[in-house]
PDB file of C-alpha atoms in Angstrom:
ATOM      1  CA  MET A   1     -34.162 -25.506 112.147  1.00 75.00           C
ATOM      2  CA  MET A   2     -33.255 -21.822 112.165  1.00 88.00           C
ATOM      3  CA  LEU A   3     -30.231 -20.562 110.293  1.00 91.00           C
ATOM      4  CA  GLU A   4     -27.978 -18.369 112.395  1.00 95.00           C
ATOM      5  CA  ALA A   5     -28.255 -14.634 111.826  1.00 96.00           C
ATOM      6  CA  VAL A   6     -24.492 -14.451 111.219  1.00 96.00           C
ATOM      7  CA  ARG A   7     -24.750 -16.880 108.286  1.00 97.00           C
ATOM      8  CA  LEU A   8     -27.745 -15.046 106.854  1.00 98.00           C
ATOM      9  CA  HIS A   9     -25.898 -11.743 107.166  1.00 97.00           C
ATOM     10  CA  LYS A  10     -22.882 -13.158 105.342  1.00 97.00           C
ATOM     11  CA  TRP A  11     -25.003 -14.568 102.512  1.00 96.00           C
ATOM     12  CA  TYR A  12     -27.060 -11.395 102.035  1.00 97.00           C
ATOM     13  CA  ASN A  13     -23.837  -9.411 101.819  1.00 96.00           C
ATOM     14  CA  SER A  14     -22.672 -11.614  98.934  1.00 94.00           C
ATOM     15  CA  PRO A  15     -23.416 -10.623  95.313  1.00 93.00           C
ATOM     16  CA  GLN A  16     -25.963 -13.449  95.033  1.00 94.00           C
ATOM     17  CA  GLY A  17     -27.696 -12.444  98.265  1.00 95.00           C
ATOM     18  CA  GLN A  18     -27.890  -8.789  97.277  1.00 95.00           C
ATOM     19  CA  THR A  19     -29.443  -9.720  93.942  1.00 94.00           C
ATOM     20  CA  VAL A  20     -32.034 -11.909  95.670  1.00 96.00           C
ATOM     21  CA  ALA A  21     -32.884  -9.166  98.183  1.00 96.00           C
ATOM     22  CA  ASP A  22     -33.375  -6.691  95.338  1.00 94.00           C
ATOM     23  CA  LEU A  23     -35.643  -9.060  93.385  1.00 94.00           C
ATOM     24  CA  ILE A  24     -37.814 -10.084  96.313  1.00 95.00           C
ATOM     25  CA  GLY A  25     -37.834  -6.554  97.718  1.00 94.00           C
ATOM     26  CA  ASP A  26     -39.302  -5.339  94.416  1.00 91.00           C
ATOM     27  CA  ASN A  27     -41.990  -8.035  94.661  1.00 90.00           C
ATOM     28  CA  MET A  28     -42.849  -6.874  98.179  1.00 91.00           C
ATOM     29  CA  LEU A  29     -43.444  -3.249  97.265  1.00 85.00           C
ATOM     30  CA  HIS A  30     -47.082  -3.778  96.248  1.00 78.00           C
ATOM     31  CA  TRP A  31     -47.821  -5.035  99.763  1.00 81.00           C
ATOM     32  CA  LEU A  32     -46.995  -1.741 101.450  1.00 76.00           C
ATOM     33  CA  ASN A  33     -50.135   0.088 102.489  1.00 66.00           C
ATOM     34  CA  LEU A  34     -49.444   3.720 101.633  1.00 62.00           C
ATOM     35  CA  ASN A  35     -53.019   4.882 102.157  1.00 62.00           C
ATOM     36  CA  HIS A  36     -53.127   4.773 105.943  1.00 63.00           C
ATOM     37  CA  PRO A  37     -50.020   6.281 107.522  1.00 68.00           C
ATOM     38  CA  PRO A  38     -48.395   6.050 109.905  1.00 82.00           C
ATOM     39  CA  MET A  39     -47.380   2.445 109.402  1.00 87.00           C
ATOM     40  CA  GLN A  40     -46.611   0.348 112.482  1.00 93.00           C
ATOM     41  CA  LEU A  41     -44.320  -2.235 110.896  1.00 95.00           C
ATOM     42  CA  LEU A  42     -42.758  -5.308 112.519  1.00 98.00           C
ATOM     43  CA  GLY A  43     -40.230  -7.554 110.795  1.00 98.00           C
ATOM     44  CA  LEU A  44     -39.977 -11.130 112.109  1.00 98.00           C
ATOM     45  CA  GLY A  45     -37.160 -13.611 111.491  1.00 98.00           C
ATOM     46  CA  TYR A  46     -34.267 -12.126 109.556  1.00 98.00           C
ATOM     47  CA  PRO A  47     -35.974  -9.076 108.027  1.00 97.00           C
ATOM     48  CA  GLN A  48     -33.018  -6.676 107.856  1.00 97.00           C
ATOM     49  CA  PRO A  49     -32.337  -6.815 104.079  1.00 96.00           C
ATOM     50  CA  TYR A  50     -36.014  -6.283 103.279  1.00 96.00           C
ATOM     51  CA  LEU A  51     -36.685  -3.631 105.898  1.00 94.00           C
ATOM     52  CA  ASP A  52     -33.804  -1.659 104.395  1.00 92.00           C
ATOM     53  CA  ARG A  53     -35.341  -1.840 100.939  1.00 92.00           C
ATOM     54  CA  LEU A  54     -38.959  -1.244 101.954  1.00 91.00           C
ATOM     55  CA  VAL A  55     -38.578   1.476 104.565  1.00 89.00           C
ATOM     56  CA  GLY A  56     -36.083   3.281 102.358  1.00 84.00           C
ATOM     57  CA  ARG A  57     -38.729   3.688  99.638  1.00 85.00           C
ATOM     58  CA  LEU A  58     -41.465   5.064 101.875  1.00 83.00           C
ATOM     59  CA  PRO A  59     -42.292   8.771 102.062  1.00 83.00           C
ATOM     60  CA  ALA A  60     -40.714  10.606 104.969  1.00 80.00           C
ATOM     61  CA  GLY A  61     -42.610  10.019 108.201  1.00 83.00           C
ATOM     62  CA  HIS A  62     -44.736   7.208 106.775  1.00 86.00           C
ATOM     63  CA  CYS A  63     -43.104   4.518 108.929  1.00 88.00           C
ATOM     64  CA  PRO A  64     -41.391   6.385 111.771  1.00 88.00           C
ATOM     65  CA  HIS A  65     -40.701   3.469 114.130  1.00 91.00           C
ATOM     66  CA  PRO A  66     -40.193   0.121 112.343  1.00 95.00           C
ATOM     67  CA  LEU A  67     -39.190  -2.717 114.653  1.00 97.00           C
ATOM     68  CA  GLY A  68     -37.618  -6.130 114.159  1.00 98.00           C
ATOM     69  CA  ALA A  69     -37.588  -9.372 116.143  1.00 98.00           C
ATOM     70  CA  SER A  70     -35.409 -12.463 115.657  1.00 98.00           C
ATOM     71  CA  PRO A  71     -35.912 -15.872 117.321  1.00 97.00           C
ATOM     72  CA  ALA A  72     -33.480 -16.669 120.119  1.00 95.00           C
ATOM     73  CA  GLU A  73     -32.160 -19.773 118.319  1.00 94.00           C
ATOM     74  CA  MET A  74     -31.285 -17.615 115.298  1.00 97.00           C
ATOM     75  CA  GLY A  75     -29.487 -14.937 117.270  1.00 96.00           C
ATOM     76  CA  VAL A  76     -29.783 -11.269 116.492  1.00 94.00           C
ATOM     77  CA  LEU A  77     -27.753  -8.647 114.680  1.00 95.00           C
ATOM     78  CA  PRO A  78     -28.443  -4.935 115.280  1.00 94.00           C
ATOM     79  CA  TRP A  79     -30.498  -2.983 112.774  1.00 94.00           C
ATOM     80  CA  PRO A  80     -30.284  -0.373 111.330  1.00 92.00           C
ATOM     81  CA  SER A  81     -27.038   0.226 113.248  1.00 90.00           C
ATOM     82  CA  PRO A  82     -25.454  -0.767 116.577  1.00 88.00           C
ATOM     83  CA  GLN A  83     -25.944   2.804 117.816  1.00 88.00           C
ATOM     84  CA  ALA A  84     -29.650   2.902 116.918  1.00 91.00           C
ATOM     85  CA  ASN A  85     -30.741  -0.710 117.249  1.00 95.00           C
ATOM     86  CA  ARG A  86     -34.439  -1.465 116.676  1.00 96.00           C
ATOM     87  CA  ILE A  87     -34.376  -5.267 116.631  1.00 97.00           C
ATOM     88  CA  ALA A  88     -34.746  -7.650 119.589  1.00 96.00           C
ATOM     89  CA  GLN A  89     -34.236 -11.320 120.374  1.00 97.00           C
ATOM     90  CA  VAL A  90     -37.567 -13.031 121.120  1.00 97.00           C
ATOM     91  CA  ARG A  91     -39.445 -16.279 121.549  1.00 96.00           C
ATOM     92  CA  PRO A  92     -41.675 -16.902 118.501  1.00 96.00           C
ATOM     93  CA  ASP A  93     -44.572 -18.021 120.701  1.00 95.00           C
ATOM     94  CA  ALA A  94     -44.260 -15.184 123.250  1.00 97.00           C
ATOM     95  CA  LEU A  95     -43.571 -11.884 121.510  1.00 97.00           C
ATOM     96  CA  PRO A  96     -42.789  -8.981 123.879  1.00 97.00           C
ATOM     97  CA  PHE A  97     -45.291  -6.643 122.244  1.00 98.00           C
ATOM     98  CA  ALA A  98     -48.721  -5.371 123.194  1.00 98.00           C
ATOM     99  CA  ASP A  99     -51.934  -6.661 121.643  1.00 98.00           C
ATOM    100  CA  THR A 100     -52.758  -4.973 118.304  1.00 97.00           C
ATOM    101  CA  GLN A 101     -49.505  -2.976 118.355  1.00 97.00           C
ATOM    102  CA  PHE A 102     -48.750  -3.318 114.616  1.00 97.00           C
ATOM    103  CA  ASN A 103     -50.796  -2.923 111.453  1.00 94.00           C
ATOM    104  CA  GLN A 104     -48.304  -4.692 109.173  1.00 94.00           C
ATOM    105  CA  VAL A 105     -45.951  -7.612 109.838  1.00 97.00           C
ATOM    106  CA  LEU A 106     -43.256  -8.884 107.494  1.00 97.00           C
ATOM    107  CA  MET A 107     -42.090 -12.470 108.082  1.00 98.00           C
ATOM    108  CA  THR A 108     -38.870 -13.651 106.375  1.00 98.00           C
ATOM    109  CA  HIS A 109     -36.648 -16.676 107.118  1.00 98.00           C
ATOM    110  CA  PHE A 110     -38.915 -17.393 110.053  1.00 98.00           C
ATOM    111  CA  LEU A 111     -41.848 -19.737 109.544  1.00 97.00           C
ATOM    112  CA  GLU A 112     -39.865 -22.503 107.796  1.00 97.00           C
ATOM    113  CA  GLY A 113     -37.605 -22.841 110.845  1.00 96.00           C
ATOM    114  CA  CYS A 114     -40.221 -22.659 113.617  1.00 96.00           C
ATOM    115  CA  ALA A 115     -40.734 -25.714 115.802  1.00 93.00           C
ATOM    116  CA  SER A 116     -44.420 -24.752 116.096  1.00 96.00           C
ATOM    117  CA  PRO A 117     -45.461 -22.627 113.097  1.00 96.00           C
ATOM    118  CA  GLN A 118     -49.101 -22.377 114.193  1.00 97.00           C
ATOM    119  CA  ALA A 119     -48.167 -21.112 117.663  1.00 97.00           C
ATOM    120  CA  ALA A 120     -45.929 -18.488 116.055  1.00 98.00           C
ATOM    121  CA  LEU A 121     -48.724 -17.401 113.718  1.00 98.00           C
ATOM    122  CA  ARG A 122     -51.260 -17.163 116.539  1.00 97.00           C
ATOM    123  CA  GLU A 123     -48.856 -14.932 118.454  1.00 98.00           C
ATOM    124  CA  THR A 124     -48.392 -12.812 115.331  1.00 98.00           C
ATOM    125  CA  TRP A 125     -52.193 -12.603 115.056  1.00 98.00           C
ATOM    126  CA  ARG A 126     -52.303 -11.243 118.613  1.00 98.00           C
ATOM    127  CA  VAL A 127     -49.964  -8.308 117.950  1.00 98.00           C
ATOM    128  CA  LEU A 128     -51.706  -7.298 114.685  1.00 98.00           C
ATOM    129  CA  THR A 129     -54.577  -4.834 114.564  1.00 96.00           C
ATOM    130  CA  PRO A 130     -57.934  -6.165 113.291  1.00 95.00           C
ATOM    131  CA  GLY A 131     -57.649  -6.107 109.528  1.00 93.00           C
ATOM    132  CA  GLY A 132     -53.861  -5.820 109.826  1.00 94.00           C
ATOM    133  CA  ARG A 133     -51.807  -7.428 107.096  1.00 94.00           C
ATOM    134  CA  LEU A 134     -49.133 -10.099 107.208  1.00 97.00           C
ATOM    135  CA  LEU A 135     -46.668 -10.809 104.404  1.00 97.00           C
ATOM    136  CA  ILE A 136     -44.817 -14.118 104.599  1.00 98.00           C
ATOM    137  CA  MET A 137     -41.833 -15.200 102.534  1.00 98.00           C
ATOM    138  CA  VAL A 138     -41.105 -18.945 102.613  1.00 98.00           C
ATOM    139  CA  PRO A 139     -39.173 -21.360 100.373  1.00 98.00           C
ATOM    140  CA  ASN A 140     -41.309 -22.900  97.646  1.00 98.00           C
ATOM    141  CA  ARG A 141     -41.449 -26.685  97.930  1.00 97.00           C
ATOM    142  CA  GLY A 142     -41.644 -27.020  94.150  1.00 96.00           C
ATOM    143  CA  GLY A 143     -38.807 -24.606  93.361  1.00 95.00           C
ATOM    144  CA  LEU A 144     -35.153 -25.241  92.584  1.00 93.00           C
ATOM    145  CA  TRP A 145     -33.878 -23.102  95.454  1.00 96.00           C
ATOM    146  CA  ALA A 146     -35.352 -25.456  98.082  1.00 96.00           C
ATOM    147  CA  ARG A 147     -32.989 -28.151  96.757  1.00 94.00           C
ATOM    148  CA  ARG A 148     -29.818 -26.104  97.297  1.00 91.00           C
ATOM    149  CA  ASP A 149     -28.688 -25.866 100.914  1.00 90.00           C
ATOM    150  CA  SER A 150     -25.930 -23.455  99.927  1.00 92.00           C
ATOM    151  CA  THR A 151     -28.571 -20.696 100.176  1.00 95.00           C
ATOM    152  CA  PRO A 152     -31.029 -19.861 103.002  1.00 96.00           C
ATOM    153  CA  PHE A 153     -33.919 -21.120 100.862  1.00 97.00           C
ATOM    154  CA  GLY A 154     -32.607 -24.693 101.103  1.00 96.00           C
ATOM    155  CA  TRP A 155     -33.013 -24.861 104.887  1.00 95.00           C
ATOM    156  CA  GLY A 156     -36.005 -25.577 107.078  1.00 95.00           C
ATOM    157  CA  HIS A 157     -39.455 -26.710 105.993  1.00 96.00           C
ATOM    158  CA  PRO A 158     -40.497 -25.513 102.513  1.00 97.00           C
ATOM    159  CA  PHE A 159     -44.161 -24.960 101.724  1.00 98.00           C
ATOM    160  CA  SER A 160     -46.522 -25.303  98.813  1.00 97.00           C
ATOM    161  CA  PRO A 161     -49.078 -22.506  98.345  1.00 96.00           C
ATOM    162  CA  GLY A 162     -51.849 -24.814  99.533  1.00 96.00           C
ATOM    163  CA  GLN A 163     -49.982 -25.853 102.676  1.00 97.00           C
ATOM    164  CA  LEU A 164     -49.260 -22.251 103.570  1.00 98.00           C
ATOM    165  CA  ALA A 165     -52.858 -21.157 102.975  1.00 97.00           C
ATOM    166  CA  GLU A 166     -54.183 -23.981 105.158  1.00 98.00           C
ATOM    167  CA  LEU A 167     -51.776 -23.106 107.972  1.00 98.00           C
ATOM    168  CA  LEU A 168     -52.814 -19.458 107.825  1.00 98.00           C
ATOM    169  CA  THR A 169     -56.515 -20.318 107.869  1.00 97.00           C
ATOM    170  CA  ASP A 170     -56.041 -22.603 110.870  1.00 96.00           C
ATOM    171  CA  SER A 171     -54.316 -19.680 112.624  1.00 96.00           C
ATOM    172  CA  LEU A 172     -57.276 -17.281 112.097  1.00 95.00           C
ATOM    173  CA  PHE A 173     -55.779 -15.452 109.127  1.00 97.00           C
ATOM    174  CA  SER A 174     -57.517 -14.983 105.805  1.00 97.00           C
ATOM    175  CA  PRO A 175     -55.100 -15.534 102.875  1.00 97.00           C
ATOM    176  CA  ARG A 176     -55.588 -12.748 100.333  1.00 95.00           C
ATOM    177  CA  GLN A 177     -53.099 -13.373  97.558  1.00 93.00           C
ATOM    178  CA  SER A 178     -49.882 -15.230  96.911  1.00 94.00           C
ATOM    179  CA  ARG A 179     -47.274 -15.125  94.202  1.00 94.00           C
ATOM    180  CA  PHE A 180     -44.062 -16.881  93.284  1.00 96.00           C
ATOM    181  CA  ALA A 181     -40.765 -15.035  93.129  1.00 96.00           C
ATOM    182  CA  LEU A 182     -37.064 -15.727  92.581  1.00 96.00           C
ATOM    183  CA  PHE A 183     -36.751 -17.417  89.202  1.00 96.00           C
ATOM    184  CA  MET A 184     -33.057 -17.028  88.455  1.00 94.00           C
ATOM    185  CA  PRO A 185     -31.188 -20.342  88.901  1.00 92.00           C
ATOM    186  CA  PRO A 186     -29.502 -20.817  92.301  1.00 91.00           C
ATOM    187  CA  LEU A 187     -26.110 -21.087  90.635  1.00 83.00           C
ATOM    188  CA  GLY A 188     -23.067 -18.878  90.479  1.00 73.00           C
ATOM    189  CA  LYS A 189     -21.999 -16.138  92.826  1.00 68.00           C
ATOM    190  CA  GLY A 190     -21.884 -13.158  90.508  1.00 64.00           C
ATOM    191  CA  ARG A 191     -24.233 -10.181  90.551  1.00 69.00           C
ATOM    192  CA  SER A 192     -26.073  -9.515  87.311  1.00 81.00           C
ATOM    193  CA  PRO A 193     -29.217  -7.436  87.925  1.00 83.00           C
ATOM    194  CA  GLN A 194     -30.121  -7.359  84.233  1.00 86.00           C
ATOM    195  CA  ALA A 195     -30.025 -11.144  83.860  1.00 90.00           C
ATOM    196  CA  ALA A 196     -31.871 -11.644  87.157  1.00 90.00           C
ATOM    197  CA  SER A 197     -34.598  -9.225  86.086  1.00 90.00           C
ATOM    198  CA  ALA A 198     -34.986 -11.066  82.777  1.00 93.00           C
ATOM    199  CA  TRP A 199     -35.345 -14.369  84.611  1.00 93.00           C
ATOM    200  CA  GLU A 200     -37.952 -12.825  86.899  1.00 93.00           C
ATOM    201  CA  LYS A 201     -40.096 -11.549  84.038  1.00 92.00           C
ATOM    202  CA  ALA A 202     -39.886 -14.837  82.144  1.00 95.00           C
ATOM    203  CA  GLY A 203     -40.636 -16.876  85.248  1.00 94.00           C
ATOM    204  CA  GLN A 204     -43.721 -14.876  86.187  1.00 91.00           C
ATOM    205  CA  ARG A 205     -45.066 -15.432  82.705  1.00 93.00           C
ATOM    206  CA  TRP A 206     -44.015 -18.958  81.753  1.00 95.00           C
ATOM    207  CA  PHE A 207     -43.047 -21.104  84.750  1.00 94.00           C
ATOM    208  CA  ALA A 208     -44.364 -19.437  87.901  1.00 94.00           C
ATOM    209  CA  PRO A 209     -44.648 -22.627  90.062  1.00 95.00           C
ATOM    210  CA  LEU A 210     -40.858 -23.072  89.834  1.00 95.00           C
ATOM    211  CA  GLY A 211     -40.096 -19.833  91.673  1.00 96.00           C
ATOM    212  CA  GLY A 212     -37.748 -20.230  94.616  1.00 97.00           C
ATOM    213  CA  ALA A 213     -39.940 -18.346  97.088  1.00 98.00           C
ATOM    214  CA  ILE A 214     -43.616 -17.876  97.881  1.00 98.00           C
ATOM    215  CA  LEU A 215     -44.895 -14.486  98.979  1.00 97.00           C
ATOM    216  CA  CYS A 216     -48.273 -14.773 100.663  1.00 97.00           C
ATOM    217  CA  GLU A 217     -50.341 -11.888 101.986  1.00 96.00           C
ATOM    218  CA  ALA A 218     -52.927 -12.554 104.686  1.00 97.00           C
ATOM    219  CA  GLU A 219     -55.257 -10.459 106.806  1.00 96.00           C
ATOM    220  CA  LYS A 220     -56.076 -10.775 110.488  1.00 96.00           C
ATOM    221  CA  VAL A 221     -59.699 -11.804 110.824  1.00 89.00           C
ATOM    222  CA  VAL A 222     -61.720 -11.180 113.986  1.00 89.00           C
ATOM    223  CA  TYR A 223     -64.932 -13.177 114.093  1.00 77.00           C
ATOM    224  CA  ALA A 224     -67.718 -11.384 115.973  1.00 68.00           C
ATOM    225  CA  LEU A 225     -70.274 -13.306 118.012  1.00 61.00           C
ATOM    226  CA  THR A 226     -73.905 -12.356 117.441  1.00 56.00           C
ATOM    227  CA  PRO A 227     -75.665 -12.073 120.839  1.00 59.00           C
ATOM    228  CA  LEU A 228     -79.028 -13.713 121.315  1.00 54.00           C
ATOM    229  CA  GLY A 229     -81.979 -11.451 122.033  1.00 55.00           C
ATOM    230  CA  LYS A 230     -83.648 -11.739 125.444  1.00 51.00           C
ATOM    231  CA  GLN A 231     -86.673 -13.562 124.068  1.00 49.00           C
ATOM    232  CA  SER A 232     -84.554 -15.957 122.013  1.00 48.00           C
ATOM    233  CA  ALA A 233     -82.338 -16.754 124.973  1.00 45.00           C
ATOM    234  CA  ARG A 234     -85.377 -17.345 127.234  1.00 45.00           C
ATOM    235  CA  ASN A 235     -86.981 -19.638 124.686  1.00 49.00           C
ATOM    236  CA  LEU A 236     -83.770 -21.578 124.292  1.00 42.00           C
ATOM    237  CA  LEU A 237     -83.385 -22.111 128.033  1.00 43.00           C
ATOM    238  CA  GLN A 238     -87.022 -23.143 128.508  1.00 47.00           C
ATOM    239  CA  ARG A 239     -87.176 -25.513 125.545  1.00 43.00           C
ATOM    240  CA  PRO A 240     -87.244 -29.171 126.701  1.00 43.00           C
ATOM    241  CA  LEU A 241     -84.998 -31.742 125.124  1.00 40.00           C
ATOM    242  CA  SER A 242     -87.079 -33.730 122.665  1.00 37.00           C
ATOM    243  CA  GLN A 243     -85.055 -36.911 123.005  1.00 39.00           C
ATOM    244  CA  GLY A 244     -83.132 -36.294 126.206  1.00 37.00           C
ATOM    245  CA  PHE A 245     -79.958 -38.272 126.569  1.00 36.00           C
ATOM    246  CA  ALA A 246     -81.587 -41.692 126.584  1.00 38.00           C
ATOM    247  CA  PRO A 247     -80.417 -44.224 124.003  1.00 41.00           C
ATOM    248  CA  ARG A 248     -82.588 -44.443 120.919  1.00 39.00           C
ATOM    249  CA  PHE A 249     -84.157 -47.794 119.942  1.00 38.00           C
ATOM    250  CA  ASN A 250     -86.083 -48.673 116.830  1.00 46.00           C
ATOM    251  CA  ASN A 251     -89.279 -50.688 116.851  1.00 45.00           C
ATOM    252  CA  ASP A 252     -87.592 -53.927 115.889  1.00 48.00           C
ATOM    253  CA  SER A 253     -85.166 -53.818 118.769  1.00 44.00           C
ATOM    254  CA  ALA A 254     -87.975 -52.959 121.209  1.00 45.00           C
ATOM    255  CA  LYS A 255     -89.911 -56.099 120.196  1.00 46.00           C
ATOM    256  CA  ARG A 256     -86.988 -58.471 120.656  1.00 46.00           C
ATOM    257  CA  THR A 257     -87.261 -61.059 123.400  1.00 45.00           C
ATOM    258  CA  PRO A 258     -84.403 -63.114 124.724  1.00 46.00           C
TER     259      PRO A 258
END
């Protein structure tokens, strides 16, 4: 089940939502690949709060044309502004982008609500360049935030790190690293960056598996086929079947008489 974009927008504009976006945005910074500009970046799901924080910290010209895409059942809100919108409404299993169009994809509030997560990941694989990187944010099944439906992290299908890694592998991605984030309790509506930062540092050190979100980085893997040489192929075609397709009997069964 996808949360509506309007509800996500309202929550991220609250003090609690802004604090969460700051904390997770800081955790995402290490994922940005600053060594190979320009960056072709796509945000899937409801990426607006994180695109704002990530793109805003990049050097000028490093990511000139970031794009966003929201599932049709979620709805879409313009980003970065109604006058200069760069986000579209899409089907998760049929993205309107060319093959290998992006070298980095950010996925937030997306996978946990997909009816077919593997189909969505395979379509994401298609639009990534070989070796392109995917960063997924999903609710942590073992965290406190997944038990509170008053926040976006309490909706949809939460994941454990192992479940997410298996899903990525089945979708032809190679999981590279994952980490837990969001350790402040999902209580209260005030904004206290200092307290939230203290919770984050303590959580990373002492109780990481209780983080409210999982951030997992994966790489698109393209498996190459090794062609057979001419001689090898000829030998393979000319080699007779040793057993054929006849049923195999042992000596005892051959000696049986009715």
